[in-house]
Amino acid sequence: MANLQKSEPSLGFVIPVYSSVITLLIIVMTCVELCDAVTVVDVYRLVQYDVGGMPFGSRLAALNHHAGSAVLSSGAADLSRTVLILPIRELNLTFIRESIGRRKPLGGLLLLLPLDFSPQDIENIGEADHSSAKQLVKEVLVELEQLLIHANIPYPVYFGFEDDDVNSVLADVKRNDATGQLATATTGGYKLVVAAPEPKKIASPTISNTQGWLPGLKADGGSNQLPTIAIVASYDTFGAAPALSVGSDSSGSGVVAVLEIARLFSILYSNPKTRGRYNLLFGMTSGGPYNYNGTQKWLHSLDQRFRETIDYAICLNSIGSSSNELWMHVSKPPENAYIKQIFEGFSNVAEELGLKVGLKHKKINISNPRVAWEHEQFSRLRVTALTVSELSVAPELLESTGGLSDKRQFVDEASISRSVKLVAESLARHIYGQEGKTIDIFADNSSLAVNPSYIRSWLDLLSATPRVAPFLSKNDPLIMALKKELTDHTVEVNVQQEVLDGIFTFYDSTSSRLHIYQVASVTFDLLLLLGLGSYLIVLFSFLVITTRGLDDLISLFRRPSSRKMKTA
């Protein structure tokens, strides 16, 4: 009995030591794989949307797989648990096309854009950049974007930007892939993790239309009986990555032109002596990529009697290229007397400015819901209208709507200034009855000259502001800024809020944070556990021997003798 009592304190000492050892082992086993993040970067998810119930875009947001490179894309390896990191500069469009067409399983895609394609990169933006390298990247982006947005992709697709950290990781991944060994939990490598919830539908997305007036010189019957000319542009965009769709040319250049034209005519109309006998209506509409849904709602909200006073409407779209050629798109036949008069007025001013204006006629089909140009919404209500654009052909649905390739560096400020002067001068000559005369109302170096600084400042702002309508709130800072700017130059400014209807459904989760971890192989994990376990056993044995003696250590490994109950 005395021996039993002597051994019990030793067991009391051993139990907490065992507990400590087990706890340490559990902590090591759970933490050995994940190390400190090599880098954390912002990433932007491929748009997810439905058209008439048909799914398009990336259908997942969460990401947790090992990284791979383009080296693996040419092999037959199983990439269902691999995220391919593909720089746009080195992109093989054939691989993307085949992967989508054949629905090859992938863990995910991370597409790296050049840093100078970031909306936040505002360096060296003085003149349009048409270097061959950037033009090549732009062409690849245009084709890539159309492939991605018109496909149903069952894995996460993200866009990011090249930087030193990401490039260093990619270089390591390429070296590992060159050995032919796929990065897995067994071999180690880099793991890409995006902790994002399941995307949810955006309920009742809003679109906002902003309008302002410059009333003409009142006649006896009041200004409402004066004819009206409308100058309109759609301000929103659509692209593969909603958080990167800034649309510097489409439709940023058109919005800038509307604001500058409003500023110029506000100077003329501020003086009763130079106020014309036309009302001027300035509109910035939303829903442009979706068959100009916002323009349709805006026009239907106007009183029919007022719509009948609209002499004609000028819609501005994509006027920022360095080309000296513009196109006037119309729905009425070119032989129409009124169309001929407007075109002749534009052509005369264009010749003075060294521009060439062509005329394109496209008959509308009212039974077809597809609306390719904004002026077609006016034409459907029998209002004479035209679109001025650098595009010679009507774009397809969700094409040329301000996507990844439509950046500030490809827009020419001087071209926008010339287009503004073309429209403003043509309008002024029509309003003041000066058609066919050589007169420069908005002469350079005068108080009515086009202001390049004003154009530049607004172009820079729009080029840094994503404007995909379903993701803009009712009081979005951009909408408030447009309203304030129109208020400075026009009167009766108001913002019309409508619900985007039709066949489009959008999902949230457009941007996130990507964590890149460097993980060790299982072999390394086992060696580490073996070494740590050996160290703990030696440490434990040393502590027992020094505190309780060798006999107590040996007794721990002996099978305890069974106790026999003695009867009284």
XYZ file of C-alpha atoms in Angstrom:
568
model
C 0.000 0.000 0.000
C 2.895 2.308 0.781
C 4.421 1.634 -2.648
C 1.126 2.444 -4.351
C 0.820 5.730 -2.536
C 4.378 6.601 -3.507
C 3.746 6.082 -7.225
C 0.539 8.141 -7.467
C 2.241 11.560 -7.473
C 4.335 10.435 -10.473
C 1.203 9.658 -12.438
C -0.207 13.075 -11.524
C 2.899 14.648 -13.028
C 2.786 12.536 -16.172
C -0.842 13.247 -17.097
C -0.438 17.020 -17.714
C 2.814 16.359 -19.582
C 0.994 13.905 -21.875
C -1.758 16.485 -22.394
C 0.785 19.143 -23.344
C 2.461 16.817 -25.817
C -0.849 15.872 -27.478
C -1.919 19.513 -27.681
C 1.373 20.507 -29.299
C 1.054 17.703 -31.841
C -2.495 18.749 -32.791
C -1.433 22.384 -33.240
C 1.544 21.397 -35.366
C -0.538 19.064 -37.570
C -3.193 21.701 -38.238
C -0.758 24.533 -38.936
C 2.063 22.759 -40.735
C 0.523 23.137 -44.206
C -0.465 26.799 -44.151
C 2.373 29.254 -43.908
C 2.369 33.031 -43.946
C 0.866 34.450 -47.134
C 3.486 35.273 -49.743
C 1.303 38.119 -50.953
C -2.260 39.404 -50.869
C -3.642 41.114 -53.967
C -6.920 42.557 -55.206
C -8.680 40.443 -57.815
C -11.779 41.074 -59.912
C -14.238 38.322 -60.776
C -15.557 37.590 -64.231
C -19.105 38.883 -64.542
C -21.894 36.455 -63.655
C -25.271 37.046 -65.259
C -28.271 35.322 -66.825
C -30.046 36.186 -70.066
C -33.562 34.832 -70.206
C -32.627 32.248 -67.594
C -29.528 31.079 -69.480
C -26.366 31.272 -67.307
C -23.271 33.115 -68.506
C -19.945 34.113 -67.002
C -18.192 32.650 -63.972
C -20.613 30.721 -61.766
C -18.361 30.373 -58.684
C -16.455 32.839 -56.496
C -14.618 30.827 -53.800
C -11.136 29.577 -54.695
C -8.803 27.167 -52.871
C -6.421 25.264 -55.149
C -2.755 24.982 -56.015
C -1.257 27.253 -58.676
C -0.193 26.213 -62.152
C 1.154 28.007 -65.209
C 0.727 27.970 -68.964
C 3.334 25.200 -69.097
C 0.615 22.777 -67.984
C -1.925 23.943 -70.565
C -0.270 21.989 -73.377
C -0.267 18.669 -71.520
C -2.878 16.103 -70.563
C -2.585 16.604 -66.802
C -5.694 16.731 -64.614
C -6.163 20.444 -63.866
C -9.442 20.139 -61.959
C -7.635 21.135 -58.748
C -5.291 23.671 -60.316
C -5.640 27.418 -60.772
C -3.836 28.484 -63.923
C -2.064 31.847 -63.710
C -2.011 33.246 -67.245
C -0.529 36.665 -68.094
C -2.446 38.367 -70.908
C 0.868 39.199 -72.628
C 1.540 35.450 -73.044
C -2.048 34.260 -73.415
C -2.849 31.443 -75.807
C -6.377 32.202 -76.957
C -6.638 28.779 -78.592
C -6.288 27.136 -75.165
C -9.012 29.380 -73.698
C -11.278 28.729 -76.661
C -10.794 24.954 -76.455
C -11.144 24.876 -72.664
C -14.470 26.674 -72.874
C -15.725 24.814 -75.928
C -14.812 21.351 -74.635
C -15.643 22.277 -71.020
C -12.279 21.070 -69.729
C -12.294 20.878 -65.912
C -10.204 23.572 -64.233
C -9.831 24.587 -60.617
C -9.883 28.208 -61.705
C -8.271 30.917 -63.841
C -6.269 33.954 -62.776
C -5.698 36.246 -65.763
C -2.993 38.864 -65.203
C -3.404 42.238 -66.894
C -0.504 44.627 -67.484
C -0.322 47.170 -64.678
C -0.833 50.076 -67.094
C -4.321 48.700 -67.843
C -5.400 49.433 -64.297
C -8.026 52.206 -63.895
C -5.880 53.589 -61.076
C -2.838 53.975 -63.321
C -3.086 57.625 -64.380
C 0.552 58.162 -65.325
C 1.516 59.125 -68.874
C -2.050 59.772 -70.014
C -1.429 62.911 -72.014
C -1.866 61.447 -75.475
C -3.399 58.288 -76.811
C -0.926 55.396 -76.718
C -0.894 53.383 -79.934
C 2.352 51.425 -79.410
C 2.322 48.051 -81.135
C 2.758 46.096 -77.888
C -0.213 47.760 -76.183
C -2.328 47.517 -79.309
C -1.603 43.775 -79.427
C -2.671 43.380 -75.784
C -5.806 45.401 -76.539
C -6.721 43.136 -79.462
C -6.220 40.032 -77.309
C -8.412 41.514 -74.576
C -11.212 42.315 -77.019
C -11.343 38.718 -78.253
C -10.837 37.229 -74.785
C -13.642 39.306 -73.333
C -16.136 38.160 -75.939
C -15.155 34.524 -75.327
C -15.632 34.809 -71.573
C -18.845 36.820 -71.327
C -20.705 34.590 -73.785
C -19.745 31.316 -72.084
C -21.065 29.432 -69.061
C -17.929 28.785 -66.995
C -18.372 26.427 -64.000
C -15.259 27.557 -62.100
C -13.948 30.839 -60.658
C -12.298 33.237 -63.109
C -10.499 36.279 -61.748
C -8.534 39.160 -63.207
C -5.536 40.647 -61.448
C -2.606 42.876 -62.271
C 1.044 42.063 -62.696
C 3.376 43.233 -59.939
C 6.734 42.152 -58.527
C 5.265 39.770 -55.927
C 2.873 38.050 -58.320
C 5.532 37.809 -61.021
C 7.947 36.221 -58.530
C 5.351 33.624 -57.556
C 4.598 32.915 -61.209
C 8.307 32.432 -61.969
C 8.540 29.813 -59.188
C 5.399 28.084 -60.427
C 6.773 27.946 -63.963
C 10.049 26.404 -62.744
C 8.150 23.718 -60.852
C 5.803 23.008 -63.780
C 8.783 22.678 -66.125
C 9.826 19.567 -64.188
C 6.537 17.948 -65.180
C 5.436 17.625 -61.554
C 1.967 19.003 -60.854
C 1.665 21.032 -57.661
C -0.478 19.070 -55.181
C -0.827 18.539 -51.451
C 1.795 15.797 -51.819
C 4.400 17.805 -53.725
C 3.748 21.277 -52.267
C 3.885 24.572 -54.146
C 1.685 27.675 -54.011
C -1.953 27.731 -53.023
C -4.380 30.438 -54.158
C -7.232 31.180 -51.760
C -10.207 33.496 -52.240
C -12.640 33.263 -49.332
C -15.826 34.497 -50.969
C -19.462 33.628 -50.251
C -21.736 32.173 -52.879
C -22.782 34.969 -55.293
C -26.334 36.219 -54.880
C -28.730 37.715 -57.391
C -29.038 41.492 -57.412
C -32.676 42.178 -56.706
C -34.313 44.932 -58.777
C -31.156 46.693 -60.048
C -31.736 50.401 -60.613
C -30.792 52.571 -63.553
C -30.555 56.353 -63.256
C -31.174 58.883 -66.021
C -30.112 62.510 -65.548
C -31.482 65.397 -67.588
C -31.120 69.170 -67.660
C -32.655 72.052 -69.655
C -31.564 75.209 -71.390
C -34.869 76.963 -72.239
C -34.923 78.950 -75.441
C -36.040 82.546 -75.923
C -39.667 82.655 -74.927
C -42.225 83.305 -77.625
C -45.714 84.587 -77.051
C -47.029 81.100 -76.359
C -44.333 80.236 -73.822
C -41.102 78.293 -74.130
C -42.845 74.897 -74.147
C -44.023 75.601 -77.689
C -40.494 76.135 -78.937
C -38.856 73.292 -80.833
C -36.356 71.223 -78.836
C -33.034 69.661 -79.703
C -31.807 66.817 -77.496
C -28.125 65.984 -76.943
C -27.780 62.586 -75.294
C -25.183 60.007 -74.275
C -25.378 56.770 -72.302
C -22.908 56.805 -69.411
C -22.839 53.215 -68.135
C -20.596 50.354 -69.230
C -20.404 46.564 -69.380
C -17.389 44.268 -69.454
C -15.908 40.948 -68.411
C -14.946 42.389 -65.017
C -17.583 44.856 -63.741
C -15.149 46.326 -61.216
C -12.744 47.224 -64.065
C -15.212 48.394 -66.733
C -14.508 52.126 -66.978
C -15.235 52.638 -70.691
C -13.041 55.643 -71.436
C -14.240 55.779 -75.043
C -17.537 53.935 -74.776
C -19.180 55.712 -73.268
C -16.926 58.109 -71.396
C -16.116 60.231 -74.439
C -19.823 60.759 -75.200
C -20.610 61.864 -71.631
C -17.665 64.289 -71.641
C -18.913 65.752 -74.943
C -22.464 66.246 -73.604
C -21.135 68.074 -70.528
C -18.862 70.342 -72.583
C -21.616 71.150 -75.094
C -23.920 71.986 -72.180
C -21.221 74.275 -70.744
C -20.701 76.069 -74.068
C -24.393 76.674 -74.766
C -25.013 77.744 -71.154
C -22.750 80.703 -71.890
C -24.755 81.618 -75.007
C -28.125 81.073 -73.339
C -27.188 83.063 -70.231
C -27.588 86.253 -72.306
C -31.098 86.939 -73.708
C -29.461 88.538 -76.757
C -27.721 85.280 -77.718
C -30.356 82.850 -76.506
C -31.697 80.773 -79.380
C -35.310 80.014 -80.192
C -34.739 76.352 -79.411
C -34.964 74.528 -76.106
C -31.920 72.352 -75.501
C -32.375 69.107 -73.594
C -29.278 67.345 -72.246
C -29.601 63.736 -71.160
C -27.227 61.148 -69.705
C -28.920 57.775 -69.731
C -28.254 54.370 -68.227
C -28.827 50.829 -69.443
C -26.994 51.435 -72.720
C -25.468 47.932 -73.028
C -28.911 46.387 -72.450
C -30.683 47.668 -75.571
C -30.649 51.225 -74.175
C -33.261 50.295 -71.603
C -32.736 53.539 -69.684
C -33.245 55.679 -72.802
C -36.480 53.846 -73.529
C -37.814 54.456 -69.996
C -36.692 58.095 -70.059
C -38.453 58.819 -73.351
C -41.654 57.115 -72.234
C -41.622 59.228 -69.063
C -41.741 62.410 -71.162
C -45.098 63.839 -72.031
C -46.129 62.915 -75.564
C -46.857 66.553 -76.401
C -43.315 67.422 -75.417
C -41.821 64.546 -77.421
C -43.592 65.950 -80.457
C -41.680 69.233 -80.013
C -38.291 67.504 -80.357
C -36.867 68.696 -83.654
C -34.170 66.036 -83.590
C -31.867 64.245 -81.152
C -28.101 63.799 -81.366
C -26.699 60.758 -79.556
C -22.956 60.608 -78.932
C -21.133 57.273 -78.686
C -17.424 56.405 -78.921
C -15.903 59.594 -80.322
C -12.460 59.416 -78.688
C -10.315 57.562 -81.216
C -7.519 59.341 -83.047
C -9.216 58.717 -86.387
C -10.310 61.744 -88.407
C -13.431 59.926 -89.595
C -16.819 59.903 -87.904
C -20.100 58.293 -88.882
C -23.642 59.589 -88.642
C -25.984 56.641 -88.094
C -29.661 57.174 -88.911
C -32.832 55.123 -89.117
C -34.622 57.283 -91.659
C -33.560 56.948 -95.315
C -30.661 59.198 -96.371
C -32.972 60.689 -99.009
C -35.159 62.148 -96.264
C -35.039 65.948 -96.633
C -34.492 66.564 -92.949
C -31.700 63.971 -92.692
C -30.039 65.510 -95.750
C -30.186 68.956 -94.155
C -28.628 67.783 -90.870
C -25.952 65.762 -92.662
C -25.060 68.689 -94.907
C -24.663 70.953 -91.875
C -22.352 68.448 -90.165
C -20.365 67.856 -93.357
C -19.681 71.579 -93.863
C -18.321 72.017 -90.334
C -16.384 68.740 -90.549
C -14.607 69.932 -93.669
C -13.511 73.095 -91.884
C -12.142 70.992 -89.014
C -10.310 68.541 -91.251
C -12.742 65.745 -90.423
C -14.688 63.395 -92.638
C -18.281 62.484 -91.795
C -19.981 59.506 -93.421
C -23.664 58.588 -93.396
C -24.889 55.103 -92.442
C -28.513 54.035 -92.722
C -29.868 51.097 -90.737
C -33.575 50.439 -90.855
C -35.078 49.460 -87.515
C -37.314 46.471 -86.923
C -39.838 47.340 -84.223
C -40.647 43.671 -83.617
C -36.981 42.955 -82.832
C -36.053 43.798 -79.212
C -32.424 44.338 -80.175
C -31.481 48.047 -80.183
C -27.987 48.607 -81.571
C -27.838 52.430 -81.399
C -29.297 54.845 -78.864
C -31.047 56.921 -81.539
C -33.149 53.886 -82.428
C -35.130 54.327 -79.206
C -36.075 57.817 -80.450
C -36.880 56.477 -83.906
C -39.262 53.895 -82.453
C -41.290 56.821 -81.113
C -41.121 58.599 -84.489
C -38.632 61.193 -83.299
C -35.893 62.119 -85.771
C -32.550 61.137 -84.276
C -29.002 60.190 -85.173
C -25.900 58.757 -83.514
C -22.446 60.239 -84.058
C -19.747 57.614 -83.581
C -16.330 56.507 -84.743
C -17.822 53.008 -85.203
C -18.907 52.348 -88.760
C -20.908 49.208 -87.980
C -23.520 48.638 -85.305
C -22.022 46.580 -82.459
C -23.482 43.265 -81.386
C -25.176 42.826 -78.015
C -22.672 43.463 -75.161
C -19.975 44.433 -77.647
C -18.049 47.751 -77.565
C -19.602 48.643 -74.227
C -16.560 49.845 -72.292
C -14.813 46.615 -71.305
C -11.278 45.698 -70.268
C -9.578 47.090 -73.372
C -11.381 50.458 -73.315
C -8.838 52.406 -71.262
C -7.742 56.003 -70.939
C -4.465 55.446 -72.766
C -6.312 54.660 -76.025
C -8.483 57.795 -75.992
C -7.362 60.974 -77.734
C -8.435 64.211 -76.009
C -7.913 66.209 -79.191
C -10.371 63.949 -81.033
C -13.024 64.542 -78.380
C -12.422 68.289 -78.613
C -12.863 68.195 -82.405
C -16.028 66.128 -82.069
C -17.409 68.573 -79.499
C -16.715 71.485 -81.790
C -18.265 69.635 -84.735
C -21.531 69.020 -82.880
C -21.659 72.400 -81.113
C -20.871 74.416 -84.253
C -23.391 72.479 -86.353
C -26.062 72.970 -83.696
C -25.345 76.666 -83.313
C -25.508 77.335 -87.039
C -28.843 75.523 -87.188
C -30.234 77.332 -84.125
C -29.146 80.800 -85.296
C -29.916 80.259 -88.977
C -26.297 80.342 -90.135
C -26.243 77.132 -92.213
C -23.946 77.270 -95.212
C -22.064 80.299 -93.875
C -18.408 80.387 -92.888
C -18.682 81.472 -89.292
C -16.788 80.260 -86.227
C -19.067 80.653 -83.226
C -16.884 78.570 -80.928
C -13.599 80.030 -82.123
C -10.364 79.010 -80.468
C -8.944 81.428 -77.881
C -12.375 83.010 -77.393
C -14.691 82.879 -74.386
C -16.682 80.252 -76.274
C -13.700 78.045 -77.113
C -13.778 74.338 -76.318
C -11.935 73.814 -73.015
C -9.363 70.953 -73.227
C -8.723 71.078 -69.449
C -12.414 70.569 -68.727
C -12.531 67.626 -71.136
C -9.377 66.130 -69.644
C -10.566 66.351 -66.042
C -13.885 64.647 -66.743
C -12.277 62.048 -68.973
C -9.802 61.192 -66.202
C -12.603 60.867 -63.658
C -14.732 58.618 -65.866
C -11.672 56.550 -66.827
C -11.113 55.707 -63.155
C -14.767 54.965 -62.334
C -16.411 51.591 -63.097
C -19.995 52.253 -64.243
C -21.821 48.954 -64.732
C -25.389 50.053 -63.989
C -26.670 47.095 -61.902
C -23.814 47.654 -59.445
C -24.400 51.407 -58.997
C -26.533 52.572 -56.095
C -29.215 55.230 -56.440
C -26.962 57.790 -54.749
C -23.702 56.644 -56.291
C -21.058 59.426 -56.149
C -20.757 59.407 -59.953
C -24.493 59.945 -60.460
C -24.439 62.765 -57.915
C -21.389 64.302 -59.649
C -23.128 64.245 -63.060
C -26.224 65.813 -61.547
C -24.176 68.565 -59.881
C -22.301 69.312 -63.102
C -25.503 69.620 -65.127
C -26.943 71.836 -62.377
C -24.004 74.216 -62.872
C -24.855 74.665 -66.560
C -28.577 73.958 -66.967
C -31.876 74.287 -65.112
C -34.591 71.904 -63.937
C -32.071 69.117 -63.460
C -33.518 65.870 -62.160
C -32.494 62.245 -61.807
C -34.979 59.577 -62.829
C -34.678 56.241 -61.010
C -35.992 53.157 -62.796
C -35.670 49.395 -62.441
C -33.666 47.624 -65.127
C -36.079 45.238 -66.717
C -35.934 42.782 -69.516
C -34.111 39.484 -69.672
C -30.945 40.296 -67.690
C -30.158 39.044 -64.161
C -26.908 39.959 -62.418
C -24.999 38.517 -59.446
C -22.848 40.248 -56.839
C -19.309 39.475 -55.624
C -17.393 41.383 -58.292
C -14.089 41.809 -56.422
C -12.191 40.155 -53.598
C -8.781 39.591 -52.008
C -6.550 36.787 -53.202
C -4.201 35.199 -50.635
C -1.218 33.361 -52.092
C 0.358 30.838 -49.715
C 3.520 28.800 -50.108
C 2.835 25.308 -48.810
C 5.261 22.491 -48.036
C 5.012 18.935 -49.363
C 3.726 15.987 -47.314
C 7.265 14.595 -47.152
C 8.411 17.782 -45.497
C 5.433 17.616 -43.130
C 6.278 14.048 -42.090
C 9.942 14.839 -41.517
C 9.000 17.889 -39.507
C 6.557 15.885 -37.371
C 9.121 13.105 -36.875
C 11.796 15.549 -35.821
C 9.474 17.447 -33.521
C 8.090 14.228 -32.024
C 11.611 12.924 -31.345
C 12.549 16.189 -29.720
C 9.484 16.126 -27.462
C 10.134 12.496 -26.395
C 13.738 13.284 -25.508
C 12.665 16.425 -23.664
C 9.970 14.537 -21.777
C 12.371 11.720 -20.801
C 14.975 14.211 -19.620
C 12.445 16.047 -17.448
C 11.162 12.824 -15.853
C 14.641 11.491 -15.136
C 15.862 14.744 -13.621
C 12.775 15.257 -11.482
C 11.607 11.734 -10.570
C 14.431 9.420 -11.437
C 15.078 6.679 -13.984
C 12.920 4.151 -12.170
C 9.843 6.340 -12.581
C 10.515 6.723 -16.304
C 10.812 2.954 -16.732
C 7.681 2.401 -14.672
C 5.673 4.477 -17.130
C 6.184 1.842 -19.802
C 5.409 -1.147 -17.536
C 1.991 -2.687 -17.506
C 0.423 -1.900 -14.160
C -0.386 -4.946 -11.979
C -4.041 -5.612 -11.334
C -5.414 -5.002 -7.885
C -7.209 -7.773 -6.057
C -9.952 -6.860 -3.682
C -9.494 -8.485 -0.308
C -12.579 -9.610 1.508
C -12.922 -8.800 5.133
